[in-house]
Short mmCIF file of C-alpha atoms and ligand atoms in Angstrom, two decimals:
data_model
loop_
_atom_site.label_atom_id
_atom_site.label_comp_id
_atom_site.label_asym_id
_atom_site.label_seq_id
_atom_site.Cartn_x
_atom_site.Cartn_y
_atom_site.Cartn_z
CA ARG A 174 -16.99 41.03 106.38
CA LEU A 175 -13.87 40.81 104.23
CA ALA A 176 -13.59 37.08 104.67
CA PHE A 177 -17.24 36.82 103.75
CA ALA A 178 -16.72 38.98 100.66
CA SER A 179 -13.84 36.87 99.34
CA LYS A 180 -15.63 33.59 100.03
CA LYS A 181 -18.63 34.88 98.14
CA ALA A 182 -16.39 36.03 95.29
CA GLN A 183 -14.64 32.65 95.14
CA ASP A 184 -17.95 30.90 94.91
CA ALA A 185 -18.97 33.29 92.20
CA VAL A 186 -15.79 32.59 90.22
CA ALA A 187 -16.30 28.87 90.66
CA VAL A 188 -19.75 29.04 89.13
CA GLY A 189 -18.66 31.51 86.46
CA ASP A 190 -20.79 34.32 87.88
CA ARG A 191 -19.02 37.69 87.64
CA ASP A 192 -21.69 39.63 89.54
CA SER A 193 -19.94 39.09 92.88
CA GLY A 194 -19.65 42.71 94.03
CA LEU A 195 -15.91 42.78 93.18
CA THR A 196 -14.66 44.43 90.03
CA LYS A 197 -14.23 42.01 87.13
CA PRO A 198 -10.40 42.15 87.00
CA LEU A 199 -10.17 41.17 90.68
CA ALA A 200 -12.91 38.58 90.48
CA ASP A 201 -11.15 37.09 87.41
CA MET A 202 -7.91 36.81 89.39
CA MET A 203 -9.48 34.59 92.01
CA GLY A 204 -9.12 30.88 91.53
CA GLN A 205 -6.19 31.44 89.13
CA TRP A 206 -3.35 31.52 91.69
CA ASP A 207 -1.33 28.66 90.15
CA ASN A 208 -0.39 30.85 87.18
CA PHE A 209 -0.05 34.01 89.20
CA SER A 210 3.02 36.31 89.26
CA PHE A 211 3.65 40.02 89.80
CA ALA A 212 5.03 42.40 87.17
CA PRO A 213 8.88 42.51 87.28
CA ILE A 214 10.72 45.13 89.35
CA ARG A 215 14.22 46.04 90.49
CA GLU A 216 14.65 46.91 94.21
CA SER A 217 16.13 50.34 93.46
CA THR A 218 12.97 51.23 91.54
CA VAL A 219 10.96 50.72 94.72
CA SER A 220 13.44 52.82 96.68
CA ARG A 221 13.16 55.67 94.23
CA ALA A 222 9.38 55.45 93.94
CA MET A 223 8.71 55.61 97.66
CA THR A 224 11.42 58.03 98.75
CA HIS A 225 9.65 61.28 99.30
CA PHE A 226 12.57 63.68 99.05
CA THR A 227 10.86 65.26 96.07
CA ASP A 228 7.79 65.82 98.28
CA LEU A 229 10.00 67.39 100.94
CA ASP A 230 11.44 69.58 98.23
CA ALA A 231 7.99 70.57 96.93
CA HIS A 232 6.66 71.28 100.44
CA ALA A 233 9.69 73.15 101.81
CA GLU A 234 7.69 76.25 100.82
CA THR A 235 4.04 75.65 101.55
CA ASP A 236 0.93 77.80 102.05
CA ILE A 237 -0.47 76.25 105.22
CA VAL A 238 1.09 73.78 107.66
CA ILE A 239 -1.15 71.73 109.94
CA ILE A 240 0.65 70.30 112.96
CA GLY A 241 -1.03 67.10 114.15
CA ALA A 242 -3.39 64.77 112.28
CA GLY A 243 -5.86 64.04 115.07
CA SER A 244 -9.61 64.59 114.71
CA CYS A 245 -9.20 68.38 114.73
CA GLY A 246 -6.21 68.55 112.36
CA LEU A 247 -7.81 66.17 109.85
CA SER A 248 -11.09 68.11 109.93
CA ALA A 249 -9.15 71.31 109.30
CA ALA A 250 -7.24 69.67 106.44
CA TYR A 251 -10.45 68.38 104.84
CA THR A 252 -12.09 71.81 105.00
CA LEU A 253 -9.05 73.69 103.73
CA GLY A 254 -8.23 71.23 100.99
CA THR A 255 -11.83 71.28 99.76
CA LEU A 256 -12.36 75.05 99.90
CA ARG A 257 -8.95 76.02 98.54
CA PRO A 258 -7.53 73.58 96.00
CA ASP A 259 -5.18 76.42 95.01
CA LEU A 260 -3.34 76.22 98.35
CA ARG A 261 -0.52 73.80 99.13
CA ILE A 262 -1.27 72.17 102.47
CA THR A 263 1.30 70.24 104.48
CA ILE A 264 0.34 68.06 107.44
CA ILE A 265 3.08 67.11 109.90
CA GLU A 266 2.14 64.20 112.17
CA ALA A 267 4.47 62.86 114.85
CA GLY A 268 2.96 59.38 114.96
CA VAL A 269 3.45 56.63 112.41
CA ALA A 270 -0.34 56.24 112.49
CA PRO A 271 -2.27 59.48 111.94
CA GLY A 272 -5.56 59.94 113.79
CA GLY A 273 -4.47 60.97 117.30
CA GLY A 274 -7.00 59.86 119.88
CA ALA A 275 -9.76 59.26 117.36
CA TRP A 276 -9.33 55.53 116.74
CA LEU A 277 -11.54 54.75 119.74
CA GLY A 278 -14.57 56.54 121.14
CA GLY A 279 -13.35 56.57 124.73
CA GLN A 280 -11.66 54.19 127.20
CA LEU A 281 -11.38 51.07 125.01
CA PHE A 282 -14.85 51.42 123.48
CA SER A 283 -15.24 51.71 119.77
CA ALA A 284 -18.27 53.91 119.04
CA MET A 285 -17.80 57.65 118.58
CA VAL A 286 -20.33 60.17 119.87
CA MET A 287 -20.82 63.61 118.32
CA ARG A 288 -23.32 66.13 119.61
CA LYS A 289 -25.41 67.97 117.07
CA PRO A 290 -24.88 70.05 115.03
CA ALA A 291 -21.54 68.27 114.33
CA ASP A 292 -23.52 65.73 112.29
CA VAL A 293 -23.25 68.23 109.42
CA PHE A 294 -19.55 67.41 109.21
CA LEU A 295 -20.25 63.66 109.15
CA ARG A 296 -22.73 64.19 106.30
CA GLU A 297 -20.17 66.38 104.52
CA VAL A 298 -17.43 63.73 104.52
CA GLY A 299 -19.80 60.77 104.12
CA VAL A 300 -19.55 59.01 107.49
CA PRO A 301 -22.69 56.99 108.35
CA PHE A 302 -24.18 57.37 111.84
CA GLU A 303 -27.18 56.53 114.01
CA ASP A 304 -29.33 59.55 114.88
CA GLU A 305 -30.15 59.59 118.58
CA GLY A 306 -31.83 63.00 118.77
CA ASP A 307 -29.41 65.52 120.29
CA TYR A 308 -26.42 63.39 119.42
CA VAL A 309 -25.30 60.88 116.81
CA VAL A 310 -23.24 57.69 117.10
CA VAL A 311 -20.70 56.47 114.54
CA LYS A 312 -20.47 52.71 115.01
CA HIS A 313 -16.67 52.81 115.24
CA ALA A 314 -14.44 55.86 115.76
CA ALA A 315 -12.07 54.34 113.21
CA LEU A 316 -14.80 54.70 110.58
CA PHE A 317 -14.76 58.47 111.15
CA THR A 318 -10.98 58.72 111.22
CA SER A 319 -10.30 56.46 108.26
CA THR A 320 -12.96 58.18 106.13
CA VAL A 321 -11.71 61.72 106.80
CA LEU A 322 -8.12 60.54 106.39
CA ALA A 323 -8.92 58.91 103.05
CA ARG A 324 -10.68 62.04 101.78
CA VAL A 325 -7.77 64.25 102.88
CA LEU A 326 -4.97 62.05 101.53
CA ALA A 327 -6.68 61.79 98.14
CA MET A 328 -6.54 65.56 97.67
CA ASP A 329 -3.96 66.70 95.14
CA ASN A 330 -3.02 69.76 97.18
CA VAL A 331 -2.47 67.97 100.49
CA LYS A 332 0.60 66.03 101.57
CA MET A 333 1.06 64.41 104.94
CA PHE A 334 4.46 63.66 106.44
CA ASN A 335 3.89 61.21 109.27
CA ALA A 336 6.51 59.88 111.69
CA THR A 337 7.69 63.48 111.51
CA THR A 338 7.67 65.83 114.49
CA VAL A 339 7.47 69.59 114.66
CA GLU A 340 10.37 70.45 116.96
CA ASP A 341 10.13 74.21 116.82
CA LEU A 342 8.42 77.17 115.17
CA ILE A 343 10.05 79.49 112.63
CA THR A 344 9.63 83.12 113.67
CA ARG A 345 10.04 86.51 112.02
CA PRO A 346 9.79 90.01 113.44
CA HIS A 347 6.07 90.80 113.21
CA GLU A 348 6.32 94.03 111.25
CA GLN A 349 8.95 96.68 110.78
CA GLY A 350 9.30 98.25 114.21
CA ALA A 351 6.26 96.51 115.73
CA GLU A 352 6.58 94.38 118.89
CA GLY A 353 6.46 90.63 118.75
CA VAL A 354 6.91 87.91 116.18
CA ARG A 355 4.86 86.22 113.56
CA ILE A 356 5.08 82.49 112.92
CA ALA A 357 6.54 81.75 109.53
CA GLY A 358 6.76 77.96 109.40
CA VAL A 359 7.89 74.91 111.35
CA VAL A 360 11.09 73.06 112.20
CA THR A 361 10.81 69.31 111.64
CA ASN A 362 12.67 66.11 112.32
CA TRP A 363 11.96 62.40 112.04
CA THR A 364 10.07 61.52 115.22
CA LEU A 365 12.57 58.79 116.11
CA VAL A 366 15.33 61.39 115.96
CA SER A 367 13.30 63.88 118.02
CA MET A 368 12.89 61.22 120.68
CA HIS A 369 16.64 60.69 120.94
CA HIS A 370 18.11 64.18 121.23
CA ASP A 371 19.15 63.32 124.81
CA ASP A 372 21.18 60.23 123.98
CA GLN A 373 22.51 60.90 120.46
CA SER A 374 24.79 63.67 119.31
CA CYS A 375 22.91 66.48 117.62
CA MET A 376 21.04 65.64 114.44
CA ASP A 377 19.92 68.97 113.13
CA PRO A 378 16.39 69.38 111.89
CA ASN A 379 14.75 70.44 108.66
CA THR A 380 12.34 73.30 107.94
CA VAL A 381 9.07 74.10 106.18
CA ASN A 382 8.33 77.76 105.46
CA ALA A 383 4.66 78.78 105.54
CA PRO A 384 2.84 82.07 106.12
CA VAL A 385 0.14 80.27 108.15
CA VAL A 386 0.42 77.40 110.62
CA ILE A 387 -2.51 75.60 112.29
CA SER A 388 -1.52 73.76 115.45
CA THR A 389 -3.76 70.92 116.66
CA THR A 390 -1.39 68.87 118.81
CA GLY A 391 -3.91 67.94 121.52
CA HIS A 392 -3.76 68.52 125.25
CA ASP A 393 -0.51 68.32 127.21
CA GLY A 394 1.43 65.07 127.07
CA PRO A 395 4.76 63.77 125.75
CA PHE A 396 4.05 65.36 122.35
CA GLY A 397 0.84 67.24 123.11
CA ALA A 398 0.24 71.00 123.33
CA PHE A 399 3.53 71.49 121.53
CA SER A 400 3.07 74.94 119.98
CA VAL A 401 1.47 76.64 122.94
CA LYS A 402 4.19 75.34 125.28
CA ARG A 403 6.78 76.69 122.85
CA LEU A 404 5.00 80.08 122.80
CA VAL A 405 5.45 80.23 126.59
CA SER A 406 9.16 79.34 126.44
CA MET A 407 9.72 81.91 123.68
CA LYS A 408 7.84 84.45 125.84
CA ARG A 409 5.00 85.06 123.41
CA LEU A 410 2.48 83.78 125.96
CA GLU A 411 2.88 84.57 129.63
CA GLN A 412 1.70 81.18 130.88
CA LEU A 413 -0.68 78.33 130.12
CA GLU A 414 -3.86 78.17 132.15
CA GLY A 415 -3.91 74.38 131.89
CA MET A 416 -6.79 72.12 130.87
CA ARG A 417 -9.58 71.97 133.47
CA GLY A 418 -11.78 69.07 134.58
CA LEU A 419 -14.41 67.43 132.44
CA ASP A 420 -17.62 69.31 131.59
CA MET A 421 -18.98 68.26 128.20
CA MET A 422 -21.53 71.04 127.87
CA ARG A 423 -19.07 73.87 128.53
CA ALA A 424 -15.98 72.30 126.98
CA GLU A 425 -17.25 71.71 123.46
CA ASP A 426 -18.76 75.17 123.01
CA ALA A 427 -15.61 76.79 124.44
CA ILE A 428 -13.22 74.93 122.14
CA VAL A 429 -15.11 75.91 119.00
CA LYS A 430 -15.66 79.49 120.15
CA ASN A 431 -11.99 79.99 121.11
CA THR A 432 -10.43 78.46 117.99
CA ARG A 433 -8.39 81.42 116.77
CA GLU A 434 -5.09 83.00 115.73
CA ILE A 435 -3.06 83.09 118.94
CA VAL A 436 -0.03 84.96 117.64
CA PRO A 437 0.21 86.28 114.08
CA GLY A 438 0.45 83.35 111.69
CA LEU A 439 -0.41 80.66 114.28
CA ILE A 440 -3.95 79.36 114.63
CA VAL A 441 -4.66 76.87 117.42
CA GLY A 442 -7.55 74.40 117.42
CA GLY A 443 -8.76 71.28 119.21
CA MET A 444 -7.65 70.31 122.71
CA GLU A 445 -4.37 72.22 122.46
CA LEU A 446 -6.53 75.31 123.00
CA SER A 447 -7.75 74.10 126.37
CA GLU A 448 -4.20 74.50 127.69
CA ILE A 449 -4.08 78.21 126.78
CA ASP A 450 -7.54 79.16 127.93
CA GLY A 451 -7.99 76.88 130.92
CA ALA A 452 -10.98 75.29 129.19
CA ASN A 453 -12.65 72.13 130.46
CA ARG A 454 -12.07 68.83 128.74
CA MET A 455 -15.05 67.11 127.15
CA GLY A 456 -13.89 63.50 127.30
CA PRO A 457 -15.36 61.12 124.71
CA THR A 458 -17.45 63.39 122.48
CA PHE A 459 -15.84 64.60 119.27
CA GLY A 460 -18.15 67.20 117.70
CA ALA A 461 -16.02 70.10 118.94
CA MET A 462 -12.91 68.58 117.36
CA ALA A 463 -14.56 68.41 113.93
CA LEU A 464 -16.04 71.91 114.11
CA SER A 465 -12.93 73.46 115.67
CA GLY A 466 -11.10 72.05 112.64
CA VAL A 467 -13.61 73.70 110.31
CA LYS A 468 -13.20 77.03 112.13
CA ALA A 469 -9.39 76.73 112.14
CA ALA A 470 -9.53 76.27 108.36
CA GLU A 471 -11.74 79.34 108.03
CA GLU A 472 -9.32 81.38 110.17
CA ALA A 473 -6.34 80.11 108.19
CA ILE A 474 -7.90 81.23 104.91
CA ARG A 475 -8.68 84.64 106.41
CA VAL A 476 -5.08 85.09 107.60
CA PHE A 477 -3.64 83.74 104.34
CA ASP A 478 -5.73 86.13 102.26
CA LEU A 479 -4.78 89.22 104.33
O1 AHZ B 150 0.67 62.60 117.41
C1 AHZ B 150 -0.17 63.68 117.79
C2 AHZ B 150 -1.64 63.45 117.46
O2 AHZ B 150 -1.81 62.64 116.31
C3 AHZ B 150 0.14 64.93 116.98
N1 AHZ B 150 1.25 65.76 117.50
C4 AHZ B 150 1.43 66.18 118.78
N2 AHZ B 150 2.55 66.92 118.88
C5 AHZ B 150 3.11 66.97 117.65
C6 AHZ B 150 4.27 67.57 117.11
N3 AHZ B 150 4.53 67.39 115.80
C7 AHZ B 150 3.68 66.67 115.01
N4 AHZ B 150 5.11 68.29 117.86
C8 AHZ B 150 2.26 66.22 116.77
N5 AHZ B 150 2.55 66.09 115.47
O3 AHZ B 150 -1.04 65.72 117.10
C9 AHZ B 150 -2.16 64.85 117.14
C10 AHZ B 150 -3.12 65.38 118.20
O4 AHZ B 150 -4.30 64.64 118.12
P1 AHZ B 150 -5.26 64.49 119.39
O5 AHZ B 150 -6.30 63.51 119.03
O6 AHZ B 150 -4.43 64.25 120.61
O7 AHZ B 150 -5.85 65.99 119.55
P2 AHZ B 150 -7.19 66.68 119.00
O8 AHZ B 150 -7.22 68.04 119.63
O9 AHZ B 150 -7.30 66.57 117.53
O10 AHZ B 150 -8.34 65.77 119.62
C11 AHZ B 150 -8.50 65.71 120.99
C12 AHZ B 150 -9.52 64.65 121.30
C13 AHZ B 150 -10.03 64.70 122.70
S1 AHZ B 150 -9.01 64.74 124.05
C14 AHZ B 150 -10.35 64.77 125.10
C15 AHZ B 150 -10.17 64.80 126.57
O11 AHZ B 150 -9.03 64.53 127.02
O12 AHZ B 150 -11.14 65.09 127.27
N6 AHZ B 150 -11.49 64.73 124.46
C16 AHZ B 150 -11.34 64.71 123.10
C17 AHZ B 150 -12.51 64.65 122.17
#
C-alpha cells in the first residue's frame, strides 16, 4: 500500500499534479532528491532532546500508574486520559514494543475477534471492523493496537516509559491503626537491568509515587501477573487460584465483572485477574480486555476521587 502510494505520488510529481493524496510539502519533496539535505544538528542536541530525564522528573509524582501496555492497559489509558485530562497518567511497560499479546489475533493469525458489545470501544477509538453479527473482526490485531496506542501517546497527560519494568510496589500503612497496606506507587528499573539482577551486582531501582495503580500485566509468565504475585509474597493475598482452562463464554464475562480494586490503591484488570480469581482463559477474543480496561479506568477515577 505504501509502495503504491509513493509510486502514485512520484507519477503525480512527474506530471506536475499535486492532487496525489500526499500533503503538498511532501509531494513537492519527491523527485528533488539531488538537492536534498537535512537541517543542521549537533549530536549533543539529539542526546538532550531525546533523553527523558525531565519526563522521569515530571512523573516521579503521578496521579495514576498503569503497569503494562497490553490490550487491557492501553484501553484503560485511553479511557482515563480521555475522561480526565486533569490527571497525570504514567504507563510503565516492560517490553521495548508496547502492545503485549495484541499484535496478533491468536496463534500466528492476524485478525482480531471481539465479541459484542466490545464493538463500542472500537467505534470509540476509530478502529474499522467487519460486523459478523454477535462478533466483529478487525482485519489485523495490529490495527487495533497501533490505533489505541497512537491515541494514547498523543494525549498531553499521558507518558509511557517502555523498556521499563515494575520491580516492586510502594506500600504505606493503610490508615492510622487499621490493618493492612495501601499501594502508593511502583518501583521501576530498566528492563535489561531487571533481567540481570542475578548476574550483576545490585543496581538499585527508581520509584514513581502515585495514589492509584492499575496493574494489567497479563497472566503468569516471565513478566506476567507481576502485581498479584507480589501481593502473595508480601502476604496481602493468601494465594493465587491460578488461571483455569479455556472457556470463552465464561472467561470474558468474568474478567470484566471482576475488574476491581484488590487492595487499597491497586486495581487489577485483564488476564492478571484470572490468576487471583481462578477464572478461565478466553484465548483469542479481545473484547474483555478492552472493556476490563474501561472498567479499570472507571474504578481508578472512583478511588482517586475518594
Ligand atoms: O510486557 C508486558 C505486556 O506488554 C507488560 N508487563 C508485564 N509485567 C510487567 C512489569 N512491568 C511492566 N512487571 C509489565 N510491564 O504487561 C503487558 C501485558 O499485556 P498482555 O497482552 O500479556 O495482557 P492483557 O491482560 O492486556 O491481555 C491478555 C490477552 C489475552 S491472554 C489470553 C489467553 O491466554 O487466553 N487471551 C487474551 C485475550
